[in-house]
JSON list of C-alpha atoms in Angstrom, two decimals:
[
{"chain": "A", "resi": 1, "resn": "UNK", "atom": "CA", "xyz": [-46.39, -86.55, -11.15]},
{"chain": "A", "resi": 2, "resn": "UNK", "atom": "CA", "xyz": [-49.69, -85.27, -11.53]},
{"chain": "A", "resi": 3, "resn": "UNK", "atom": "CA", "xyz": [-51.34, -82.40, -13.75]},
{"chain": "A", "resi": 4, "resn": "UNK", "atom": "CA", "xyz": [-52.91, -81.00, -10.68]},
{"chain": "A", "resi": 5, "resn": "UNK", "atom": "CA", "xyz": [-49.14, -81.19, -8.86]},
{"chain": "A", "resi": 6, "resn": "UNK", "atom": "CA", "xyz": [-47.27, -79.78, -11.59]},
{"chain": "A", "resi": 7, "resn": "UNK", "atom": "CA", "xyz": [-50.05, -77.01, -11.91]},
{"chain": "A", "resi": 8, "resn": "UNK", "atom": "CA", "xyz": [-49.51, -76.50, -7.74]},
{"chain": "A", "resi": 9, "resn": "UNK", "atom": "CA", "xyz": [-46.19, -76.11, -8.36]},
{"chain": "A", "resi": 10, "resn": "UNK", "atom": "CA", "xyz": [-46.09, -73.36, -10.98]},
{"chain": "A", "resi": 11, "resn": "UNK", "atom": "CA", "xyz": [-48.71, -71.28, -9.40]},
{"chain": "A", "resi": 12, "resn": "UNK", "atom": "CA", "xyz": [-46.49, -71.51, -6.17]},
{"chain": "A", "resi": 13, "resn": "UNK", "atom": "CA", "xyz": [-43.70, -70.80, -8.06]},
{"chain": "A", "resi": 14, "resn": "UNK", "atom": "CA", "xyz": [-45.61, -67.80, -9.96]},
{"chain": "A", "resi": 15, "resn": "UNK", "atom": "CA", "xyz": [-46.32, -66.15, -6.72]},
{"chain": "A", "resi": 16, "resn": "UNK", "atom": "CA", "xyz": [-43.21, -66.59, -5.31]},
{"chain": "A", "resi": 17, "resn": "UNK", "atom": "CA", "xyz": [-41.67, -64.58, -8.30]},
{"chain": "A", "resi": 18, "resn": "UNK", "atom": "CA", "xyz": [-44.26, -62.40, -7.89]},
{"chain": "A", "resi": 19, "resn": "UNK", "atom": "CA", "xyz": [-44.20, -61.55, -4.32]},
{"chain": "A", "resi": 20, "resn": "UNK", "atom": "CA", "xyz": [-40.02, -61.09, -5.33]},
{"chain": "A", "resi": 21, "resn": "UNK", "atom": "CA", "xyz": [-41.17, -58.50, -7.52]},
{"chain": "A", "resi": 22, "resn": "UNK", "atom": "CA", "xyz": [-43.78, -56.75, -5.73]},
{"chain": "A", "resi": 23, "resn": "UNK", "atom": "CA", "xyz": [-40.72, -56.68, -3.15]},
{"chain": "A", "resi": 24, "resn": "UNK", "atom": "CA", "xyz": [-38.07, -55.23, -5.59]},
{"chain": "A", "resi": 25, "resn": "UNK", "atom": "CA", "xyz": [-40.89, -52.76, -6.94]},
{"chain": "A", "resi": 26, "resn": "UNK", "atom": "CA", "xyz": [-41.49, -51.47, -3.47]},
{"chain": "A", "resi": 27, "resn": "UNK", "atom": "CA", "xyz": [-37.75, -51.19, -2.67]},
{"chain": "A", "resi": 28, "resn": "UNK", "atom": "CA", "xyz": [-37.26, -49.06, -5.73]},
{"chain": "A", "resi": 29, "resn": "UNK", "atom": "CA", "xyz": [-40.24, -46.43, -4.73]},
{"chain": "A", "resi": 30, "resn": "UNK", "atom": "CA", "xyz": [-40.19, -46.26, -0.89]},
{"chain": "A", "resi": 31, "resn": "UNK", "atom": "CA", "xyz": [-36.33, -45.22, -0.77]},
{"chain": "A", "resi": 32, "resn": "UNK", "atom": "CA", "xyz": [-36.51, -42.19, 0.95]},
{"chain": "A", "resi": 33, "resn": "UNK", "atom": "CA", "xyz": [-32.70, -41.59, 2.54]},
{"chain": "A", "resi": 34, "resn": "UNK", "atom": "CA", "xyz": [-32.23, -38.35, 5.24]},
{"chain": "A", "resi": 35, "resn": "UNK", "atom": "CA", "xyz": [-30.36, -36.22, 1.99]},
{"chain": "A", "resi": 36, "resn": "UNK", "atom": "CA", "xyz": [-34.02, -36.92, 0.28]},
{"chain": "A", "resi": 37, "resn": "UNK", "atom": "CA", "xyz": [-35.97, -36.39, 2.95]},
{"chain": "A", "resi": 38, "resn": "UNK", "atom": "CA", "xyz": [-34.29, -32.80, 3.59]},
{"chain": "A", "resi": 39, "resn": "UNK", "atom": "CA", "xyz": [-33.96, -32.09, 0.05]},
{"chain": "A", "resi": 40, "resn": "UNK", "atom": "CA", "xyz": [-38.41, -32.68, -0.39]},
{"chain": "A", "resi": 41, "resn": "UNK", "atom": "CA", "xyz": [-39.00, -30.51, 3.25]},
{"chain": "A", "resi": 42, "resn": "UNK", "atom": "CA", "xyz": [-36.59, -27.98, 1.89]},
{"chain": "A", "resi": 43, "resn": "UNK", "atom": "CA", "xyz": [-38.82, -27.75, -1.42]},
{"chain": "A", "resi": 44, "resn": "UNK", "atom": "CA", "xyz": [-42.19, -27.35, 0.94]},
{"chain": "A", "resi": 45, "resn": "UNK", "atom": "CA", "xyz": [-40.66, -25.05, 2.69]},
{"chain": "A", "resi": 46, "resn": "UNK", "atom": "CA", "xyz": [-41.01, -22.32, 0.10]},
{"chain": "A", "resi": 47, "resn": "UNK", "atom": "CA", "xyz": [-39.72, -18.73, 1.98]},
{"chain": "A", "resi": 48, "resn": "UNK", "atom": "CA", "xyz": [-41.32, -19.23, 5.51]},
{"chain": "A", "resi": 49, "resn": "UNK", "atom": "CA", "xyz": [-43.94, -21.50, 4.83]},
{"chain": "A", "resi": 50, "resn": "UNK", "atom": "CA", "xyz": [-43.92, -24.50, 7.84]},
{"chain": "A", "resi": 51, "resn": "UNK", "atom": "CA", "xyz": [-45.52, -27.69, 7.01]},
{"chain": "A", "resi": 52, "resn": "UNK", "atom": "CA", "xyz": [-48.23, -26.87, 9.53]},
{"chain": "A", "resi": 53, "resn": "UNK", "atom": "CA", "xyz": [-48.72, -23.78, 7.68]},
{"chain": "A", "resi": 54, "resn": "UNK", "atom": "CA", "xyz": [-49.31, -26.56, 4.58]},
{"chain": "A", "resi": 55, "resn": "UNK", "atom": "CA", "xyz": [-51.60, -28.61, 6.58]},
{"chain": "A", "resi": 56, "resn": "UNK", "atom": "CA", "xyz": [-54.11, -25.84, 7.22]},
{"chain": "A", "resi": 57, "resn": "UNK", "atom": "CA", "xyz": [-53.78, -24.52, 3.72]},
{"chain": "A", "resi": 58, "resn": "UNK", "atom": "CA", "xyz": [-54.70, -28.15, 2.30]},
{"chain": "A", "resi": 59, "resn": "UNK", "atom": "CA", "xyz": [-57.27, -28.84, 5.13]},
{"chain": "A", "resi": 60, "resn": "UNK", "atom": "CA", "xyz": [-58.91, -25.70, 3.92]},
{"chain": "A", "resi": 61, "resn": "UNK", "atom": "CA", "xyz": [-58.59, -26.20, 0.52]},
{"chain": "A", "resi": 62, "resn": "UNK", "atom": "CA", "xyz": [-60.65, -29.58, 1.17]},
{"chain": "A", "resi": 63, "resn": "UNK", "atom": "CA", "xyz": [-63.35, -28.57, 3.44]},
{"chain": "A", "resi": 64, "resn": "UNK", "atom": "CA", "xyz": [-63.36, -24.93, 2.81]},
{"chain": "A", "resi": 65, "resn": "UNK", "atom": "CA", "xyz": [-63.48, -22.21, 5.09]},
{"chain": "A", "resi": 66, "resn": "UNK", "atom": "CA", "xyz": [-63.71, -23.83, 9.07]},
{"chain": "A", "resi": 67, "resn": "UNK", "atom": "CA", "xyz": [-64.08, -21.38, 12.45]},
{"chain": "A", "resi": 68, "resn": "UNK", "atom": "CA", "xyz": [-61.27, -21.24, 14.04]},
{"chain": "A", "resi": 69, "resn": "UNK", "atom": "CA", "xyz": [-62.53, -24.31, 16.97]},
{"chain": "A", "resi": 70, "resn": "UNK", "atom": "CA", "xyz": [-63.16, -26.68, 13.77]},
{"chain": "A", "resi": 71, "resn": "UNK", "atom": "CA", "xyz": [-59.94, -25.60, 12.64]},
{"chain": "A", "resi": 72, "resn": "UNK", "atom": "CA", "xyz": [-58.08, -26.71, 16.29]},
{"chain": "A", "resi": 73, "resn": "UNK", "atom": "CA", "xyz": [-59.90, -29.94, 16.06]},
{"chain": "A", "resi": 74, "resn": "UNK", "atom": "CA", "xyz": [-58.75, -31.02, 12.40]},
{"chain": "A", "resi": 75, "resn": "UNK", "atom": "CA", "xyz": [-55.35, -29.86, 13.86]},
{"chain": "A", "resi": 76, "resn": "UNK", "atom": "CA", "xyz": [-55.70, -31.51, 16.74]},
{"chain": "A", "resi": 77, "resn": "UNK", "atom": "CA", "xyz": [-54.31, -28.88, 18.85]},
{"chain": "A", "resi": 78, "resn": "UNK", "atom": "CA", "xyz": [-56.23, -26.28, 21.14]},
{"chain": "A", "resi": 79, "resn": "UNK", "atom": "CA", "xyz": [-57.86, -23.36, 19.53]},
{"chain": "A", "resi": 80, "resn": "UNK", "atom": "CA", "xyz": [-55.48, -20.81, 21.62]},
{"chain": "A", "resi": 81, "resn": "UNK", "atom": "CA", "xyz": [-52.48, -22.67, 19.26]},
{"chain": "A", "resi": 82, "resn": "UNK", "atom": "CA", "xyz": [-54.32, -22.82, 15.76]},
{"chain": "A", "resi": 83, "resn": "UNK", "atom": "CA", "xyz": [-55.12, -19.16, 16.85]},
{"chain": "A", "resi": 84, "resn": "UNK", "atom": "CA", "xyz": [-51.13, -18.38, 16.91]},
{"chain": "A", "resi": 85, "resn": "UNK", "atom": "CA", "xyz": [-50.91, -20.65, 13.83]},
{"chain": "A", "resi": 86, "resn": "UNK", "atom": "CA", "xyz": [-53.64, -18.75, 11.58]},
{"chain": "A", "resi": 87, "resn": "UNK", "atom": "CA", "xyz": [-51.75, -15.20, 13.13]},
{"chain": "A", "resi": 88, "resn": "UNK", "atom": "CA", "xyz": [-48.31, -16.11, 11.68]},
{"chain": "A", "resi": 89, "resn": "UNK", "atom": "CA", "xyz": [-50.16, -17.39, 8.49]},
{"chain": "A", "resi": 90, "resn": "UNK", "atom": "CA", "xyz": [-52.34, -13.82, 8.29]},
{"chain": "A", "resi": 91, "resn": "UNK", "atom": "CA", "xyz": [-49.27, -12.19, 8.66]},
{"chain": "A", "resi": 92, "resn": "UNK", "atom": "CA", "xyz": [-47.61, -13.56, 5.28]},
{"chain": "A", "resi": 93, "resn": "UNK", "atom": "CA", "xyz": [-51.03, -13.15, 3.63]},
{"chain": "A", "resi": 94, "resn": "UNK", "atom": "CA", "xyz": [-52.35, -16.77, 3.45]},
{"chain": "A", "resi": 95, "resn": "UNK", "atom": "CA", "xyz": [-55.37, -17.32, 5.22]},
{"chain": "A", "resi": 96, "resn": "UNK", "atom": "CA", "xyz": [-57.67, -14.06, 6.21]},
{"chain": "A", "resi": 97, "resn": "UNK", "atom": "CA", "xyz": [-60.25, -14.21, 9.20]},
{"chain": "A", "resi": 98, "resn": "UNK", "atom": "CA", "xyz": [-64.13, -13.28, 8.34]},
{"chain": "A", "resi": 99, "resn": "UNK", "atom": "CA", "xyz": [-66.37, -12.85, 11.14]},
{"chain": "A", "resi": 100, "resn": "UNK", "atom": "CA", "xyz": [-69.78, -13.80, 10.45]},
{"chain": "A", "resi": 101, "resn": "UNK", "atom": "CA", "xyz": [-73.01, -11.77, 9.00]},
{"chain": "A", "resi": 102, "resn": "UNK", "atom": "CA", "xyz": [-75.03, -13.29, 11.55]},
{"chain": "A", "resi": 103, "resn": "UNK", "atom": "CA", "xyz": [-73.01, -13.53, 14.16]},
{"chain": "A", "resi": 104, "resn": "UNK", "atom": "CA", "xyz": [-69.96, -11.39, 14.76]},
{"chain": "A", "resi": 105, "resn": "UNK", "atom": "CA", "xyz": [-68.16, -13.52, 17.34]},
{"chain": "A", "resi": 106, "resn": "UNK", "atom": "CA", "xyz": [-68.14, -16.30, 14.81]},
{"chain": "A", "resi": 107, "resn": "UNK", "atom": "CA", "xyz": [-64.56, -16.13, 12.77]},
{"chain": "A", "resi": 108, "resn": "UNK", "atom": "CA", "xyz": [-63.67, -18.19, 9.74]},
{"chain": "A", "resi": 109, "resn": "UNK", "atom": "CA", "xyz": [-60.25, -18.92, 8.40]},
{"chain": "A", "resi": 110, "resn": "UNK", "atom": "CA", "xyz": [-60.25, -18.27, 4.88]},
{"chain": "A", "resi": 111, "resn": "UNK", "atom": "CA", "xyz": [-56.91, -18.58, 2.05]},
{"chain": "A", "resi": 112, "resn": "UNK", "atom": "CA", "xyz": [-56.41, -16.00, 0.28]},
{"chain": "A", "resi": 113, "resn": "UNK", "atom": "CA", "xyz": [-55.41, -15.75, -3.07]},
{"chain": "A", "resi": 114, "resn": "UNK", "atom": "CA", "xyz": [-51.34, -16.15, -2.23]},
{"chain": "A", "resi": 115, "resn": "UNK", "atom": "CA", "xyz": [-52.25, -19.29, 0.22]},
{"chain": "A", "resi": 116, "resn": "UNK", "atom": "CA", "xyz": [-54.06, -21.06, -3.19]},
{"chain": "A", "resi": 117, "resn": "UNK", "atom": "CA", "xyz": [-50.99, -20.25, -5.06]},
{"chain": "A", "resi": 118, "resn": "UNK", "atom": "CA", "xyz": [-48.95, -22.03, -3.17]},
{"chain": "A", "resi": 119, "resn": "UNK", "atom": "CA", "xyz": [-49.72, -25.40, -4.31]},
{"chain": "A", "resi": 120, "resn": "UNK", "atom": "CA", "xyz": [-49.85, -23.73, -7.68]},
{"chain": "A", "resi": 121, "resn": "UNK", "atom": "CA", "xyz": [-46.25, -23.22, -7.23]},
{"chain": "A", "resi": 122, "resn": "UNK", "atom": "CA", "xyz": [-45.25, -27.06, -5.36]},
{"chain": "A", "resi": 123, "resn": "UNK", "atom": "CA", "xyz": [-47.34, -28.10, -8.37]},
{"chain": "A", "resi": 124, "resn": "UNK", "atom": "CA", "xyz": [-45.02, -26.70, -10.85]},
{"chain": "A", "resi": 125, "resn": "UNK", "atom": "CA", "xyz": [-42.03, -27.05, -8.94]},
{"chain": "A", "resi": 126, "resn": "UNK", "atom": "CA", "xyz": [-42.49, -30.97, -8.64]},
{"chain": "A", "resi": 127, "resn": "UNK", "atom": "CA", "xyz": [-43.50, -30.89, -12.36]},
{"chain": "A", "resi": 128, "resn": "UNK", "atom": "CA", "xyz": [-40.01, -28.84, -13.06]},
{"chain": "A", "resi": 129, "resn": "UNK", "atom": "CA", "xyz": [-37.87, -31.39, -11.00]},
{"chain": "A", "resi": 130, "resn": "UNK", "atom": "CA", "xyz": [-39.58, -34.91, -12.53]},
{"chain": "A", "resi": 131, "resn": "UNK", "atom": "CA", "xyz": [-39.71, -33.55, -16.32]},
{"chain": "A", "resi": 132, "resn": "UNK", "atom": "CA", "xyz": [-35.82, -33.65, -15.39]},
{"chain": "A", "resi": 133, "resn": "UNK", "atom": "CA", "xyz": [-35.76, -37.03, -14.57]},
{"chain": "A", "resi": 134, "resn": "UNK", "atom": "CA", "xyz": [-38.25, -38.39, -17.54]},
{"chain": "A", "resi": 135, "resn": "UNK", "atom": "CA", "xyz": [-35.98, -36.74, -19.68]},
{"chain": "A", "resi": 136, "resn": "UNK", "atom": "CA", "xyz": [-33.08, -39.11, -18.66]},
{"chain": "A", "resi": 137, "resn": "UNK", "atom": "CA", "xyz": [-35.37, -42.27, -19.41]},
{"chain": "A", "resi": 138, "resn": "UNK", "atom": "CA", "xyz": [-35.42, -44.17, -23.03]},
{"chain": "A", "resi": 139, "resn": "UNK", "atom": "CA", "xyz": [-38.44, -43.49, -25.19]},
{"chain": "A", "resi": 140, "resn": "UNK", "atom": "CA", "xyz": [-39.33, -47.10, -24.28]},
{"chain": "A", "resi": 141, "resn": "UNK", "atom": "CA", "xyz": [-38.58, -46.86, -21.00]},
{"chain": "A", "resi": 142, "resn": "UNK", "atom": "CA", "xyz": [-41.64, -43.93, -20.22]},
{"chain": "A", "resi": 143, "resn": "UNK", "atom": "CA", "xyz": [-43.41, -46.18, -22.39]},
{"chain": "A", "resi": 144, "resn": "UNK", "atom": "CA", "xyz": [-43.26, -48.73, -20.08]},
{"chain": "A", "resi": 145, "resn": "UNK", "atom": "CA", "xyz": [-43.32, -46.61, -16.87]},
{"chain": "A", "resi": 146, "resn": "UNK", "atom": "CA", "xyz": [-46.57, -44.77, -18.02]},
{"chain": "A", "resi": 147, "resn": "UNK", "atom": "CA", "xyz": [-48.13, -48.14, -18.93]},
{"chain": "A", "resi": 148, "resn": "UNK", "atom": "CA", "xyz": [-47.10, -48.69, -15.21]},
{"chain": "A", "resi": 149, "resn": "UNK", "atom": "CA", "xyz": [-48.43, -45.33, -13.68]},
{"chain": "A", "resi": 150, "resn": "UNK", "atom": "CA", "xyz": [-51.42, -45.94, -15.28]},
{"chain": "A", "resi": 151, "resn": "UNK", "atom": "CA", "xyz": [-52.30, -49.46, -13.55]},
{"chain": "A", "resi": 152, "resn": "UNK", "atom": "CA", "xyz": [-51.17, -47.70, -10.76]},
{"chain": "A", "resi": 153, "resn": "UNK", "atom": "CA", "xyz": [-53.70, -45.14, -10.77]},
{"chain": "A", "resi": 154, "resn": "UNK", "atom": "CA", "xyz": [-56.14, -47.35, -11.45]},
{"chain": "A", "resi": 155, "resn": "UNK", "atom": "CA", "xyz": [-55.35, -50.00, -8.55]},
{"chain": "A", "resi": 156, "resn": "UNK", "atom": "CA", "xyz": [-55.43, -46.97, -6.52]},
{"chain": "A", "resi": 157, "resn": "UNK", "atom": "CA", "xyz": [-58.58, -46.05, -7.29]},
{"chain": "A", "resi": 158, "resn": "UNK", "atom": "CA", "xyz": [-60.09, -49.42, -6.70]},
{"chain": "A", "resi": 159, "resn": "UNK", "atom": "CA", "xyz": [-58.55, -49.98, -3.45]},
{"chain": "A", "resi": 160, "resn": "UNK", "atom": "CA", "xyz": [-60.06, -46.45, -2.46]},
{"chain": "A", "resi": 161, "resn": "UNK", "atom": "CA", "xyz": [-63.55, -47.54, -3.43]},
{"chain": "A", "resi": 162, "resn": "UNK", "atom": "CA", "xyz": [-62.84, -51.16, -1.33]},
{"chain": "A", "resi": 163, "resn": "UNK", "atom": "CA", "xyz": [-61.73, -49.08, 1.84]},
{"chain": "A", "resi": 164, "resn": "UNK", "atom": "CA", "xyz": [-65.06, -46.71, 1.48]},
{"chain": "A", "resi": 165, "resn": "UNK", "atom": "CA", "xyz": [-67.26, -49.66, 1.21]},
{"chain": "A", "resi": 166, "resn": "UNK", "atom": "CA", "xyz": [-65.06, -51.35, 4.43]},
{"chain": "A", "resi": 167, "resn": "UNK", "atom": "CA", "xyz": [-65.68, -48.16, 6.39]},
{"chain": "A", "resi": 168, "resn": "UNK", "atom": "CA", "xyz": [-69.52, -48.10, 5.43]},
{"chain": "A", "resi": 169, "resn": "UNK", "atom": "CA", "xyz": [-69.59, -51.42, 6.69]},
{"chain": "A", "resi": 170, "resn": "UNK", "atom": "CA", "xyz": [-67.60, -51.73, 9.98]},
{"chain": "A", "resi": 171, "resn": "UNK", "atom": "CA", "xyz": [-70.30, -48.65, 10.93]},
{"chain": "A", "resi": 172, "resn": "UNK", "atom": "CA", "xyz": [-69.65, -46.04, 12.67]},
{"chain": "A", "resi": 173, "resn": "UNK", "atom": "CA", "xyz": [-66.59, -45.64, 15.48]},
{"chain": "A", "resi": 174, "resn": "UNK", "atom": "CA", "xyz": [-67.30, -45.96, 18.89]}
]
């Protein structure tokens, strides 16, 4: 047998095993039974907060304040059902409407201090329930998983920049 043959063979063999792992890596963090599923909506749903009403809330807290048609369209429903939406979230004080200095008929959906606080609150919630779980791991065990999380992060953030320089390349949608 040949160098070149037995090298073939070990790198087919590496990726093999590593394609295995990726696998078993994947079926260890994409889990996500119905008792899990209910048990994460249940923790959105803080009081009477809907996960629409968390859509808007992050949609604002990216792009800042929108009219209420800009709104519909990020949405993607009509502005007569984003207008319901923003009522119910007025109502439990997170968004407030501002009509504008120029122009009165134009109405912005702003949060208010209690909609900001709500991710505040998932923030430290989520915090709250994984600090339970690292504390069940080995000292070299969140060694090992930061030293994971970490790659992770930083994968992440490379594939990100790929996909932005894909888009800027395809050009734009027709």
């Amino acid at each position: 047998m040949t160098f070149n043959t037995t090298a073939a063979r070990g790198r087919e063999k590496h990726d093999r095993s590593r394609a295995q792992l990726v696998e078993d890596l994947l079926d260890q963090m994409t889990p996500w039974n119905p008792e899990e599923r209910l048990s994460a909506f249940r923790s959105f749903l803080v009081g009477s907060l809907s996960l629409v009403h968390i859509h808007v809330l992050t949609i604002l807290e990216i792009q800042g304040p929108l009219s209420m048609s800009r709104l519909a369209e990020e949405l993607d429903v009509s502005v007569a059902s984003a207008t319901g939406i923003v009522n119910r979230m007025e109502e439990r004080g997170l968004v407030e409407r501002r009509h504008g200095e120029s122009d009165r008929r134009i109405v912005s959906v702003h949060p208010t201090r209690a909609g900001g606080e709500v991710f505040e609150r998932l923030h430290r919630r989520r915090r709250e329930k994984l600090t339970k779980l690292l504390d069940r791991l080995s000292d070299a065990e969140l060694q090992a998983f930061l030293i994971g999380l970490t790659a992770m992060r930083r994968a992440r953030a490379e594939v990100a920049v790929d996909e932005r320089h894909d888009d800027a390349d395809a050009g734009p949608a027709r």
